[in-house]
């Protein structure tokens, strides 16, 4: 993966499983700007730009993180996964498949954050109950009010992922 943007510092990291080296990335660029503008990864969305809505969520070393407030250079050498790397048509991540099954979207702008936050939760706790899911997603805002459908989708994904987890453990 290569790109150029005519600024000062080189940057090396892993994005969606691929080594990514750029010759020059502005010191002040956020991870969100870097992903969207330099790599063309438009799954993460710009909502508030203040770390308060969750629309820009990605995974950094498996942990959900708000890419609008993380400097791109702050993740040098680390492993970043965006919505594009989580799954794709024909091989959806269970959380993405559950959102599709539950029709959990209106405008869809918040969905990147909801899906990435939920996927990180269920990766570390596939048995997460409703209260745990509500707590985890409480900082992700949906201006369309699709919260009930989103909760339904994540609970569906939890059922599937916990069953799969138990099959592997058997
Ligand atoms: S755009 Fe990053 S938290 Fe709102
Ligand atoms: S579906 Fe529109 S912001 Fe959530």
PDB file of C-alpha atoms and ligand atoms in Angstrom:
ATOM      1  CA  UNK A   1       0.000   0.000   0.000  1.00  0.00           C
ATOM      2  CA  UNK A   2       1.525   3.367  -0.989  1.00  0.00           C
ATOM      3  CA  UNK A   3       0.433   6.978  -1.010  1.00  0.00           C
ATOM      4  CA  UNK A   4       1.989  10.419  -0.804  1.00  0.00           C
ATOM      5  CA  UNK A   5       0.778  13.656   0.703  1.00  0.00           C
ATOM      6  CA  UNK A   6       3.780  16.015   0.646  1.00  0.00           C
ATOM      7  CA  UNK A   7       4.477  16.618   4.337  1.00  0.00           C
ATOM      8  CA  UNK A   8       7.192  15.989   6.843  1.00  0.00           C
ATOM      9  CA  UNK A   9       7.379  12.621   8.555  1.00  0.00           C
ATOM     10  CA  UNK A  10       7.391   9.063   7.197  1.00  0.00           C
ATOM     11  CA  UNK A  11       4.855   6.696   8.700  1.00  0.00           C
ATOM     12  CA  UNK A  12       4.881   2.896   8.857  1.00  0.00           C
ATOM     13  CA  UNK A  13       2.048   0.788  10.251  1.00  0.00           C
ATOM     14  CA  UNK A  14      -0.269  -2.109   9.440  1.00  0.00           C
ATOM     15  CA  UNK A  15      -3.702  -1.299   8.034  1.00  0.00           C
ATOM     16  CA  UNK A  16      -6.221  -4.064   7.497  1.00  0.00           C
ATOM     17  CA  UNK A  17      -3.474  -6.660   7.561  1.00  0.00           C
ATOM     18  CA  UNK A  18      -1.212  -4.934   5.061  1.00  0.00           C
ATOM     19  CA  UNK A  19       2.065  -3.173   5.699  1.00  0.00           C
ATOM     20  CA  UNK A  20       1.591   0.502   4.917  1.00  0.00           C
ATOM     21  CA  UNK A  21       4.519   2.878   4.422  1.00  0.00           C
ATOM     22  CA  UNK A  22       4.105   6.513   3.478  1.00  0.00           C
ATOM     23  CA  UNK A  23       7.033   8.810   2.807  1.00  0.00           C
ATOM     24  CA  UNK A  24       5.448  11.906   4.307  1.00  0.00           C
ATOM     25  CA  UNK A  25       2.451  12.461   6.548  1.00  0.00           C
ATOM     26  CA  UNK A  26       1.763  15.807   8.252  1.00  0.00           C
ATOM     27  CA  UNK A  27       2.689  15.823  11.910  1.00  0.00           C
ATOM     28  CA  UNK A  28      -0.731  17.195  12.787  1.00  0.00           C
ATOM     29  CA  UNK A  29      -2.795  14.718  10.717  1.00  0.00           C
ATOM     30  CA  UNK A  30      -5.320  12.668  12.640  1.00  0.00           C
ATOM     31  CA  UNK A  31      -5.594   8.945  12.072  1.00  0.00           C
ATOM     32  CA  UNK A  32      -9.044   9.582  10.581  1.00  0.00           C
ATOM     33  CA  UNK A  33      -7.663  12.078   8.058  1.00  0.00           C
ATOM     34  CA  UNK A  34      -4.862   9.688   7.179  1.00  0.00           C
ATOM     35  CA  UNK A  35      -7.189   6.719   6.653  1.00  0.00           C
ATOM     36  CA  UNK A  36      -9.766   8.622   4.617  1.00  0.00           C
ATOM     37  CA  UNK A  37      -7.607  11.083   2.680  1.00  0.00           C
ATOM     38  CA  UNK A  38      -4.390   9.141   2.129  1.00  0.00           C
ATOM     39  CA  UNK A  39      -5.616   5.560   2.025  1.00  0.00           C
ATOM     40  CA  UNK A  40      -9.148   6.123   0.687  1.00  0.00           C
ATOM     41  CA  UNK A  41     -10.696   4.097   3.510  1.00  0.00           C
ATOM     42  CA  UNK A  42     -14.070   5.770   3.982  1.00  0.00           C
ATOM     43  CA  UNK A  43     -15.614   3.319   6.461  1.00  0.00           C
ATOM     44  CA  UNK A  44     -14.640   5.515   9.434  1.00  0.00           C
ATOM     45  CA  UNK A  45     -16.782   8.662   9.371  1.00  0.00           C
ATOM     46  CA  UNK A  46     -16.183  12.233  10.479  1.00  0.00           C
ATOM     47  CA  UNK A  47     -18.914  13.168  12.950  1.00  0.00           C
ATOM     48  CA  UNK A  48     -17.910  15.517  15.758  1.00  0.00           C
ATOM     49  CA  UNK A  49     -14.121  15.503  15.378  1.00  0.00           C
ATOM     50  CA  UNK A  50     -13.924  15.700  19.174  1.00  0.00           C
ATOM     51  CA  UNK A  51     -13.965  12.063  20.290  1.00  0.00           C
ATOM     52  CA  UNK A  52     -17.573  12.371  21.413  1.00  0.00           C
ATOM     53  CA  UNK A  53     -19.791  10.576  18.870  1.00  0.00           C
ATOM     54  CA  UNK A  54     -17.964   7.384  17.869  1.00  0.00           C
ATOM     55  CA  UNK A  55     -18.557   7.686  14.120  1.00  0.00           C
ATOM     56  CA  UNK A  56     -14.817   7.455  13.410  1.00  0.00           C
ATOM     57  CA  UNK A  57     -14.131   4.291  15.450  1.00  0.00           C
ATOM     58  CA  UNK A  58     -11.440   1.871  14.286  1.00  0.00           C
ATOM     59  CA  UNK A  59      -9.513  -0.876  16.070  1.00  0.00           C
ATOM     60  CA  UNK A  60      -5.934  -0.214  17.160  1.00  0.00           C
ATOM     61  CA  UNK A  61      -4.258  -3.444  18.242  1.00  0.00           C
ATOM     62  CA  UNK A  62      -7.752  -4.903  18.664  1.00  0.00           C
ATOM     63  CA  UNK A  63      -9.089  -2.106  20.858  1.00  0.00           C
ATOM     64  CA  UNK A  64     -11.842   0.278  19.720  1.00  0.00           C
ATOM     65  CA  UNK A  65     -10.384   3.772  19.309  1.00  0.00           C
ATOM     66  CA  UNK A  66     -11.628   7.147  18.063  1.00  0.00           C
ATOM     67  CA  UNK A  67      -9.533   7.956  15.061  1.00  0.00           C
ATOM     68  CA  UNK A  68     -10.500  11.651  14.928  1.00  0.00           C
ATOM     69  CA  UNK A  69      -8.534  12.424  18.089  1.00  0.00           C
ATOM     70  CA  UNK A  70      -5.568  10.069  17.584  1.00  0.00           C
ATOM     71  CA  UNK A  71      -2.579  11.498  15.693  1.00  0.00           C
ATOM     72  CA  UNK A  72      -1.689   9.341  12.694  1.00  0.00           C
ATOM     73  CA  UNK A  73       1.887   9.247  13.954  1.00  0.00           C
ATOM     74  CA  UNK A  74       0.599   8.015  17.303  1.00  0.00           C
ATOM     75  CA  UNK A  75      -0.133   4.605  15.773  1.00  0.00           C
ATOM     76  CA  UNK A  76       3.223   4.123  14.020  1.00  0.00           C
ATOM     77  CA  UNK A  77       4.136   0.435  14.035  1.00  0.00           C
ATOM     78  CA  UNK A  78       0.711  -0.628  15.248  1.00  0.00           C
ATOM     79  CA  UNK A  79      -2.089  -2.689  13.757  1.00  0.00           C
ATOM     80  CA  UNK A  80      -5.135  -0.708  12.602  1.00  0.00           C
ATOM     81  CA  UNK A  81      -8.349  -2.321  11.385  1.00  0.00           C
ATOM     82  CA  UNK A  82     -11.087  -0.296   9.721  1.00  0.00           C
ATOM     83  CA  UNK A  83     -14.608  -1.344   8.772  1.00  0.00           C
ATOM     84  CA  UNK A  84     -13.205  -2.380   5.386  1.00  0.00           C
ATOM     85  CA  UNK A  85     -10.854  -4.834   7.089  1.00  0.00           C
ATOM     86  CA  UNK A  86     -13.466  -6.253   9.435  1.00  0.00           C
ATOM     87  CA  UNK A  87     -15.386  -7.971   6.663  1.00  0.00           C
ATOM     88  CA  UNK A  88     -16.787  -7.479   3.190  1.00  0.00           C
ATOM     89  CA  UNK A  89     -19.717  -8.602   1.095  1.00  0.00           C
ATOM     90  CA  UNK A  90     -19.768 -12.379   0.982  1.00  0.00           C
ATOM     91  CA  UNK A  91     -17.606 -12.686   4.099  1.00  0.00           C
ATOM     92  CA  UNK A  92     -19.236 -10.349   6.604  1.00  0.00           C
ATOM     93  CA  UNK A  93     -18.061 -10.270  10.187  1.00  0.00           C
ATOM     94  CA  UNK A  94     -20.877 -11.670  12.396  1.00  0.00           C
ATOM     95  CA  UNK A  95     -21.636  -8.168  13.679  1.00  0.00           C
ATOM     96  CA  UNK A  96     -21.992  -6.810  10.146  1.00  0.00           C
ATOM     97  CA  UNK A  97     -24.203  -9.769   9.172  1.00  0.00           C
ATOM     98  CA  UNK A  98     -26.394  -9.198  12.235  1.00  0.00           C
ATOM     99  CA  UNK A  99     -26.838  -5.505  11.391  1.00  0.00           C
ATOM    100  CA  UNK A 100     -27.944  -6.500   7.905  1.00  0.00           C
ATOM    101  CA  UNK A 101     -30.336  -9.143   9.248  1.00  0.00           C
ATOM    102  CA  UNK A 102     -31.801  -6.737  11.809  1.00  0.00           C
ATOM    103  CA  UNK A 103     -32.055  -3.916   9.232  1.00  0.00           C
ATOM    104  CA  UNK A 104     -30.433  -1.751  11.886  1.00  0.00           C
ATOM    105  CA  UNK A 105     -29.938   1.458   9.925  1.00  0.00           C
ATOM    106  CA  UNK A 106     -31.653   4.604   8.816  1.00  0.00           C
ATOM    107  CA  UNK A 107     -29.127   7.055   7.355  1.00  0.00           C
ATOM    108  CA  UNK A 108     -26.282   4.702   8.331  1.00  0.00           C
ATOM    109  CA  UNK A 109     -23.828   7.412   9.356  1.00  0.00           C
ATOM    110  CA  UNK A 110     -23.283   6.023  12.856  1.00  0.00           C
ATOM    111  CA  UNK A 111     -23.004   2.405  11.759  1.00  0.00           C
ATOM    112  CA  UNK A 112     -19.245   2.308  11.309  1.00  0.00           C
ATOM    113  CA  UNK A 113     -18.803   3.242  14.954  1.00  0.00           C
ATOM    114  CA  UNK A 114     -21.576   0.989  16.228  1.00  0.00           C
ATOM    115  CA  UNK A 115     -20.227  -2.016  14.329  1.00  0.00           C
ATOM    116  CA  UNK A 116     -16.567  -1.439  15.232  1.00  0.00           C
ATOM    117  CA  UNK A 117     -17.348  -0.793  18.901  1.00  0.00           C
ATOM    118  CA  UNK A 118     -19.585  -3.888  19.101  1.00  0.00           C
ATOM    119  CA  UNK A 119     -17.067  -6.086  17.269  1.00  0.00           C
ATOM    120  CA  UNK A 120     -14.327  -5.100  19.727  1.00  0.00           C
ATOM    121  CA  UNK A 121     -16.613  -5.857  22.673  1.00  0.00           C
ATOM    122  CA  UNK A 122     -17.694  -9.273  21.372  1.00  0.00           C
ATOM    123  CA  UNK A 123     -14.106 -10.217  20.498  1.00  0.00           C
ATOM    124  CA  UNK A 124     -13.173  -9.934  24.161  1.00  0.00           C
ATOM    125  CA  UNK A 125     -16.563 -10.929  25.601  1.00  0.00           C
ATOM    126  CA  UNK A 126     -18.665 -13.014  23.193  1.00  0.00           C
ATOM    127  CA  UNK A 127     -21.145 -13.646  26.022  1.00  0.00           C
ATOM    128  CA  UNK A 128     -21.847  -9.942  26.591  1.00  0.00           C
ATOM    129  CA  UNK A 129     -25.391  -9.448  27.881  1.00  0.00           C
ATOM    130  CA  UNK A 130     -27.807  -6.617  27.097  1.00  0.00           C
ATOM    131  CA  UNK A 131     -26.585  -4.425  29.949  1.00  0.00           C
ATOM    132  CA  UNK A 132     -22.962  -4.866  28.879  1.00  0.00           C
ATOM    133  CA  UNK A 133     -23.820  -4.042  25.265  1.00  0.00           C
ATOM    134  CA  UNK A 134     -25.803  -0.969  26.260  1.00  0.00           C
ATOM    135  CA  UNK A 135     -22.920   0.222  28.411  1.00  0.00           C
ATOM    136  CA  UNK A 136     -20.354  -0.368  25.667  1.00  0.00           C
ATOM    137  CA  UNK A 137     -22.368   1.510  23.043  1.00  0.00           C
ATOM    138  CA  UNK A 138     -23.491   4.316  25.332  1.00  0.00           C
ATOM    139  CA  UNK A 139     -20.864   6.669  23.921  1.00  0.00           C
ATOM    140  CA  UNK A 140     -21.832   6.005  20.289  1.00  0.00           C
ATOM    141  CA  UNK A 141     -24.447   8.469  19.103  1.00  0.00           C
ATOM    142  CA  UNK A 142     -27.190   7.798  16.547  1.00  0.00           C
ATOM    143  CA  UNK A 143     -29.022  10.917  15.464  1.00  0.00           C
ATOM    144  CA  UNK A 144     -31.714   8.831  13.716  1.00  0.00           C
ATOM    145  CA  UNK A 145     -32.775   7.095  16.926  1.00  0.00           C
ATOM    146  CA  UNK A 146     -32.111   3.562  15.660  1.00  0.00           C
ATOM    147  CA  UNK A 147     -30.895   2.418  19.066  1.00  0.00           C
ATOM    148  CA  UNK A 148     -33.402  -0.404  19.572  1.00  0.00           C
ATOM    149  CA  UNK A 149     -32.602  -2.009  16.199  1.00  0.00           C
ATOM    150  CA  UNK A 150     -28.880  -1.569  16.843  1.00  0.00           C
ATOM    151  CA  UNK A 151     -29.197  -3.250  20.236  1.00  0.00           C
ATOM    152  CA  UNK A 152     -31.143  -6.082  18.600  1.00  0.00           C
ATOM    153  CA  UNK A 153     -28.394  -6.502  15.982  1.00  0.00           C
ATOM    154  CA  UNK A 154     -25.594  -6.661  18.533  1.00  0.00           C
ATOM    155  CA  UNK A 155     -27.531  -9.145  20.661  1.00  0.00           C
ATOM    156  CA  UNK A 156     -28.023 -11.338  17.565  1.00  0.00           C
ATOM    157  CA  UNK A 157     -24.288 -11.171  16.895  1.00  0.00           C
ATOM    158  CA  UNK A 158     -23.537 -12.041  20.531  1.00  0.00           C
ATOM    159  CA  UNK A 159     -25.710 -15.165  20.298  1.00  0.00           C
ATOM    160  CA  UNK A 160     -23.896 -16.286  17.155  1.00  0.00           C
ATOM    161  CA  UNK A 161     -20.418 -15.450  18.400  1.00  0.00           C
ATOM    162  CA  UNK A 162     -20.923 -17.058  21.812  1.00  0.00           C
ATOM    163  CA  UNK A 163     -22.225 -20.243  20.128  1.00  0.00           C
ATOM    164  CA  UNK A 164     -19.211 -20.282  17.840  1.00  0.00           C
ATOM    165  CA  UNK A 165     -16.926 -19.659  20.810  1.00  0.00           C
ATOM    166  CA  UNK A 166     -18.450 -22.625  22.661  1.00  0.00           C
ATOM    167  CA  UNK A 167     -18.130 -24.885  19.573  1.00  0.00           C
ATOM    168  CA  UNK A 168     -14.433 -24.069  19.355  1.00  0.00           C
ATOM    169  CA  UNK A 169     -13.962 -24.678  23.070  1.00  0.00           C
ATOM    170  CA  UNK A 170     -15.750 -28.081  22.959  1.00  0.00           C
TER     171      UNK A 170
HETATM  172  S1  LIG B   1     -15.862  11.907  14.736  1.00  0.00           S
HETATM  173 FE1  LIG B   1     -14.587  10.889  16.140  1.00  0.00          FE
HETATM  174  S2  LIG B   1     -15.752  10.662  17.934  1.00  0.00           S
HETATM  175 FE2  LIG B   1     -17.002  11.904  16.618  1.00  0.00          FE
HETATM  176  S1  LIG B   2     -28.727   5.467  11.519  1.00  0.00           S
HETATM  177 FE1  LIG B   2     -28.487   7.630  11.153  1.00  0.00          FE
HETATM  178  S2  LIG B   2     -27.088   8.281  12.667  1.00  0.00           S
HETATM  179 FE2  LIG B   2     -27.533   6.227  13.207  1.00  0.00          FE
END
